[in-house]
Short mmCIF file of C-alpha atoms in Angstrom, two decimals:
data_model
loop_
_atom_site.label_atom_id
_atom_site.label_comp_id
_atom_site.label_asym_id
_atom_site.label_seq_id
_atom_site.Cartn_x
_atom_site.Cartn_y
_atom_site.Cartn_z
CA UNK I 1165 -16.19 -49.66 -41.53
CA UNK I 1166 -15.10 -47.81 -44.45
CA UNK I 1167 -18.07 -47.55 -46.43
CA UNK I 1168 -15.90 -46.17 -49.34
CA UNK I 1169 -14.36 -49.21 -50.17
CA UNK I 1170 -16.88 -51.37 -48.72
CA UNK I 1171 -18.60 -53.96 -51.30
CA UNK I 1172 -22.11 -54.45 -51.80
CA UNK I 1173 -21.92 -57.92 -49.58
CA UNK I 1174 -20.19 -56.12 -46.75
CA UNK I 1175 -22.73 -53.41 -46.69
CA UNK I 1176 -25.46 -55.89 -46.51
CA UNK I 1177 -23.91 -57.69 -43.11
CA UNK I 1178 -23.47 -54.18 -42.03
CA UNK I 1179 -26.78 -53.14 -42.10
CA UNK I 1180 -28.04 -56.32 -40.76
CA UNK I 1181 -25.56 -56.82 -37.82
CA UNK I 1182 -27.13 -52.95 -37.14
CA UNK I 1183 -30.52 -52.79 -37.91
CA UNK I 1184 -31.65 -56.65 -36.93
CA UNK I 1185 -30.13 -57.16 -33.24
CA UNK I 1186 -31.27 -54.01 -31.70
CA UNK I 1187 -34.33 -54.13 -29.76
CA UNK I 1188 -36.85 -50.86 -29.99
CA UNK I 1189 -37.97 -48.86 -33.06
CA UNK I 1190 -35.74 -45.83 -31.70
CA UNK I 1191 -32.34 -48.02 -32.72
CA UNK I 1192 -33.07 -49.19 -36.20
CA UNK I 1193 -33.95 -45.57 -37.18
CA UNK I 1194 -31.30 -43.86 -35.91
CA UNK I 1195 -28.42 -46.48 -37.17
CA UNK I 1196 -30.19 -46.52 -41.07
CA UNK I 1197 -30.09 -43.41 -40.81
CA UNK I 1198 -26.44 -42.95 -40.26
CA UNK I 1199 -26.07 -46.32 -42.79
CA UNK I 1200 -28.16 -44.38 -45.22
CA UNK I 1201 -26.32 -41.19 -44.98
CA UNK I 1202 -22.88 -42.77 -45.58
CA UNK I 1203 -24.47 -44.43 -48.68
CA UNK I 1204 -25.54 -41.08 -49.88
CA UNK I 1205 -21.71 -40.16 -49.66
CA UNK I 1206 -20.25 -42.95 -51.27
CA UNK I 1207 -22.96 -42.35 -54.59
CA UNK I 1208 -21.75 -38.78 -54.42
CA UNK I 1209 -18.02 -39.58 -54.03
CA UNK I 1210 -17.82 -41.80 -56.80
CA UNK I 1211 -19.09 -38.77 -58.85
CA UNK I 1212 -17.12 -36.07 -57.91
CA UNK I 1213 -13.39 -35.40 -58.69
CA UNK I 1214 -12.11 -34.34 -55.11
CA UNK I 1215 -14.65 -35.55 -52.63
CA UNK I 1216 -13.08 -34.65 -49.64
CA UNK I 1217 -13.17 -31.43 -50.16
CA UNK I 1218 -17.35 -32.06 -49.38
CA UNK I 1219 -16.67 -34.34 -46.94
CA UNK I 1220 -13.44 -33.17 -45.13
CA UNK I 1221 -16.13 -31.08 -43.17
CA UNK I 1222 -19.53 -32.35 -41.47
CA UNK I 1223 -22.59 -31.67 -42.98
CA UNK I 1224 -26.14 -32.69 -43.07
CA UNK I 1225 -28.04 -35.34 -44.50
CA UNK I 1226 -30.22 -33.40 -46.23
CA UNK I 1227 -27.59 -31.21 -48.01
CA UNK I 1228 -26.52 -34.74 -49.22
CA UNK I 1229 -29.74 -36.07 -49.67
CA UNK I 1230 -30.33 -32.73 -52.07
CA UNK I 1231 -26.66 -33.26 -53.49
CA UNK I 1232 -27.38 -36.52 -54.88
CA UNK I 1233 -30.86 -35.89 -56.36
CA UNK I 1234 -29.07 -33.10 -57.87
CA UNK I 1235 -26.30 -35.17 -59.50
CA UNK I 1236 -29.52 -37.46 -60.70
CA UNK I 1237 -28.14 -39.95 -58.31
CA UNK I 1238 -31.63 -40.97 -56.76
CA UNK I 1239 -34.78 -40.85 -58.46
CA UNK I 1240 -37.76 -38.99 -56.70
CA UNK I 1241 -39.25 -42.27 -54.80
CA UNK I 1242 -35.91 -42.76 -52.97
CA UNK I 1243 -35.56 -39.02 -52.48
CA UNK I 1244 -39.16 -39.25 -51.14
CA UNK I 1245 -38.30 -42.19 -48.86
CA UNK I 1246 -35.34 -40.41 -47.41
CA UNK I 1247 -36.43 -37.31 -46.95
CA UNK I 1248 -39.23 -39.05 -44.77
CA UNK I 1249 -36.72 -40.93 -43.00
CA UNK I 1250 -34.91 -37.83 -41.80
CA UNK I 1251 -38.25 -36.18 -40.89
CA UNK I 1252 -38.81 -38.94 -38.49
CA UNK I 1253 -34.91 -39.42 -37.32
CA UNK I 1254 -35.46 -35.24 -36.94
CA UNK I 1255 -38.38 -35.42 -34.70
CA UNK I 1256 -36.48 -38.24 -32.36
CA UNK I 1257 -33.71 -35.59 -31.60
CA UNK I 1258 -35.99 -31.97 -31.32
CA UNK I 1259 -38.72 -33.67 -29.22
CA UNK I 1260 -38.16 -36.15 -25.90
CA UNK I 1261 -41.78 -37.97 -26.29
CA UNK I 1262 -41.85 -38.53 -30.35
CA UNK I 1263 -42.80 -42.36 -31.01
CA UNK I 1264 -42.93 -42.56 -34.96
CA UNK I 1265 -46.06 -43.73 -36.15
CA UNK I 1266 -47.47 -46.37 -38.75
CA UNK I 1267 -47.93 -43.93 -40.52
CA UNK I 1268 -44.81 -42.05 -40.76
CA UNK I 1269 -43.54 -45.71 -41.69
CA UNK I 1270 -45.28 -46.25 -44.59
CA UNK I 1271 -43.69 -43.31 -46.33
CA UNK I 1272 -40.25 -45.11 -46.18
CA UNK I 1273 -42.55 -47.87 -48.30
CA UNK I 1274 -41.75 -48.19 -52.09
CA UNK I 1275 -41.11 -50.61 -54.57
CA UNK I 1276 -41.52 -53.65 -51.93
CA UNK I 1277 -42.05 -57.48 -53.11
CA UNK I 1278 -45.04 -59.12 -51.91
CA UNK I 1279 -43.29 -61.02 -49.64
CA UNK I 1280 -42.05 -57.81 -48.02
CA UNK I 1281 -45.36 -56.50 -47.67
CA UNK I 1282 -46.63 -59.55 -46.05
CA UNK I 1283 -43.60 -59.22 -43.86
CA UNK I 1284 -44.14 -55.82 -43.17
CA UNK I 1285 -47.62 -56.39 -42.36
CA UNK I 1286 -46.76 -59.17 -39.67
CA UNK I 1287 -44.66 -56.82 -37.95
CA UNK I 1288 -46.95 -54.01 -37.59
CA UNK I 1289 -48.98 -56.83 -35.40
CA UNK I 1290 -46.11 -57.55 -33.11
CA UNK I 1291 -46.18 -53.50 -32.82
CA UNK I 1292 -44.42 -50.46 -34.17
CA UNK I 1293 -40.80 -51.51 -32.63
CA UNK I 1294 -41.05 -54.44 -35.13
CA UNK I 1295 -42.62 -52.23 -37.88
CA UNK I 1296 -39.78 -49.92 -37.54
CA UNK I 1297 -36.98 -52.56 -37.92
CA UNK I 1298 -38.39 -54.51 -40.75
CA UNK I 1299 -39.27 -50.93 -42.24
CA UNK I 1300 -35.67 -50.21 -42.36
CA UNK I 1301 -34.31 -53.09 -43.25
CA UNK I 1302 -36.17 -52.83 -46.56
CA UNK I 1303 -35.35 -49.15 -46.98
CA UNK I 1304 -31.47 -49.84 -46.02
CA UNK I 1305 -32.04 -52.93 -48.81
CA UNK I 1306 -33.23 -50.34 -51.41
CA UNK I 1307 -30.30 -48.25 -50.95
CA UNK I 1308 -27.49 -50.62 -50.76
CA UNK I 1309 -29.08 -51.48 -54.18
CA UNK I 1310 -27.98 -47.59 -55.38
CA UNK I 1311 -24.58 -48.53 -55.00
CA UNK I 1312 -24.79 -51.26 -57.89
CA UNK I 1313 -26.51 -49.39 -59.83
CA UNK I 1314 -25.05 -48.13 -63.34
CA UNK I 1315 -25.74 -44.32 -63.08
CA UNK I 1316 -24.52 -44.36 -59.68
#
C-alpha cells in the first residue's frame, strides 16, 4: 500500500484487514505500529518541501514521532499515546518473555467514546490478546483521524 496517496477510507480497511484477523496481542501491536509509523510520515510529508530526502533513508519511529510533535503535527495526548506504544512494541523486540500488560494498554487510552470503553472493557475479560487488538484498533482509529485533520 502506498500510504502516501492512500485516502482516509483505504487506510481504515487497511488497518482493519491488519489489526482485526490476527490472533494474539503480539500481532496487532507490532502491525499498528508499523500502520502508525507510516501515518506519522505521511503528516510529516505533507509538510515538508522535499520529503524524501527524510525518508529516502530508514529511521526510527521515535525520530518521527519527535519530528511531528515538533512540526505541531500531534498534540501531547497522541504524542503520549505513541510514545507508549513504541515503549511496549520496544520491549517485544529487546526481551524474549515481555507480555504487555493492562496496564501498559491503558496508556494507548485517550479520548475514547463510551461505547469504546465498554468495548474495551469486554475485551480485557476475554484476556489481554483481545485487550491488545481492540486497544489498537482505537489508537490506529485516532490516528487515521490526523490525516483529516486541518493542521495536518
Amino acid at each position: 500500500m502506498d500510504y502516501s496517496k492512500a485516502s482516509f477510507e483505504d487506510l481504515d480497511q487497511h488497518a482493519m484487514e491488519q489489526l482485526v484477523f490476527e490472533t494474539d496481542e503480539l500481532s496487532p501491536i507490532l502491525r499498528g505500529h508499523i500502520f502508525i509509523e507510516k501515518i506519522l510520515e505521511k503528516l510529516i510529508s505533507r509538510n515538508l518541501e522535499k520529503p524524501q530526502a527524510l525518508f529516502s533513508r530508514n529511521r526510527g519511529f521515535d525520530l518521527k514521532l519527535d519530528l511531528a510533535k515538533a512540526m505541531g503535527l500531534l498534540d501531547e495526548t497522541y504524542y503520549s499515546s505513541l510514545k507508549a506504544l513504541n515503549l511496549i512494541r520496544n520491549s517485544y523486540s529487546h526481551r524474549a518473555a515481555y507480555k504487555v500488560s493492562f496496564e501498559e494498554l491503558n496508556s494507548l487510552k485517550f479520548g475514547w467514546e463510551p461505547n469504546q470503553k465498554e468495548a474495551y472493557a469486554k475485551a480485557c475479560q476475554k484476556g489481554i490478546d483481545e485487550a491488545a487488538r481492540i486497544a489498537m484498533i482505537f489508537l490506529c482509529w485516532k490516528t487515521i483521524h490526523l490525516v483529516s485533520s486541518p493542521h495536518a
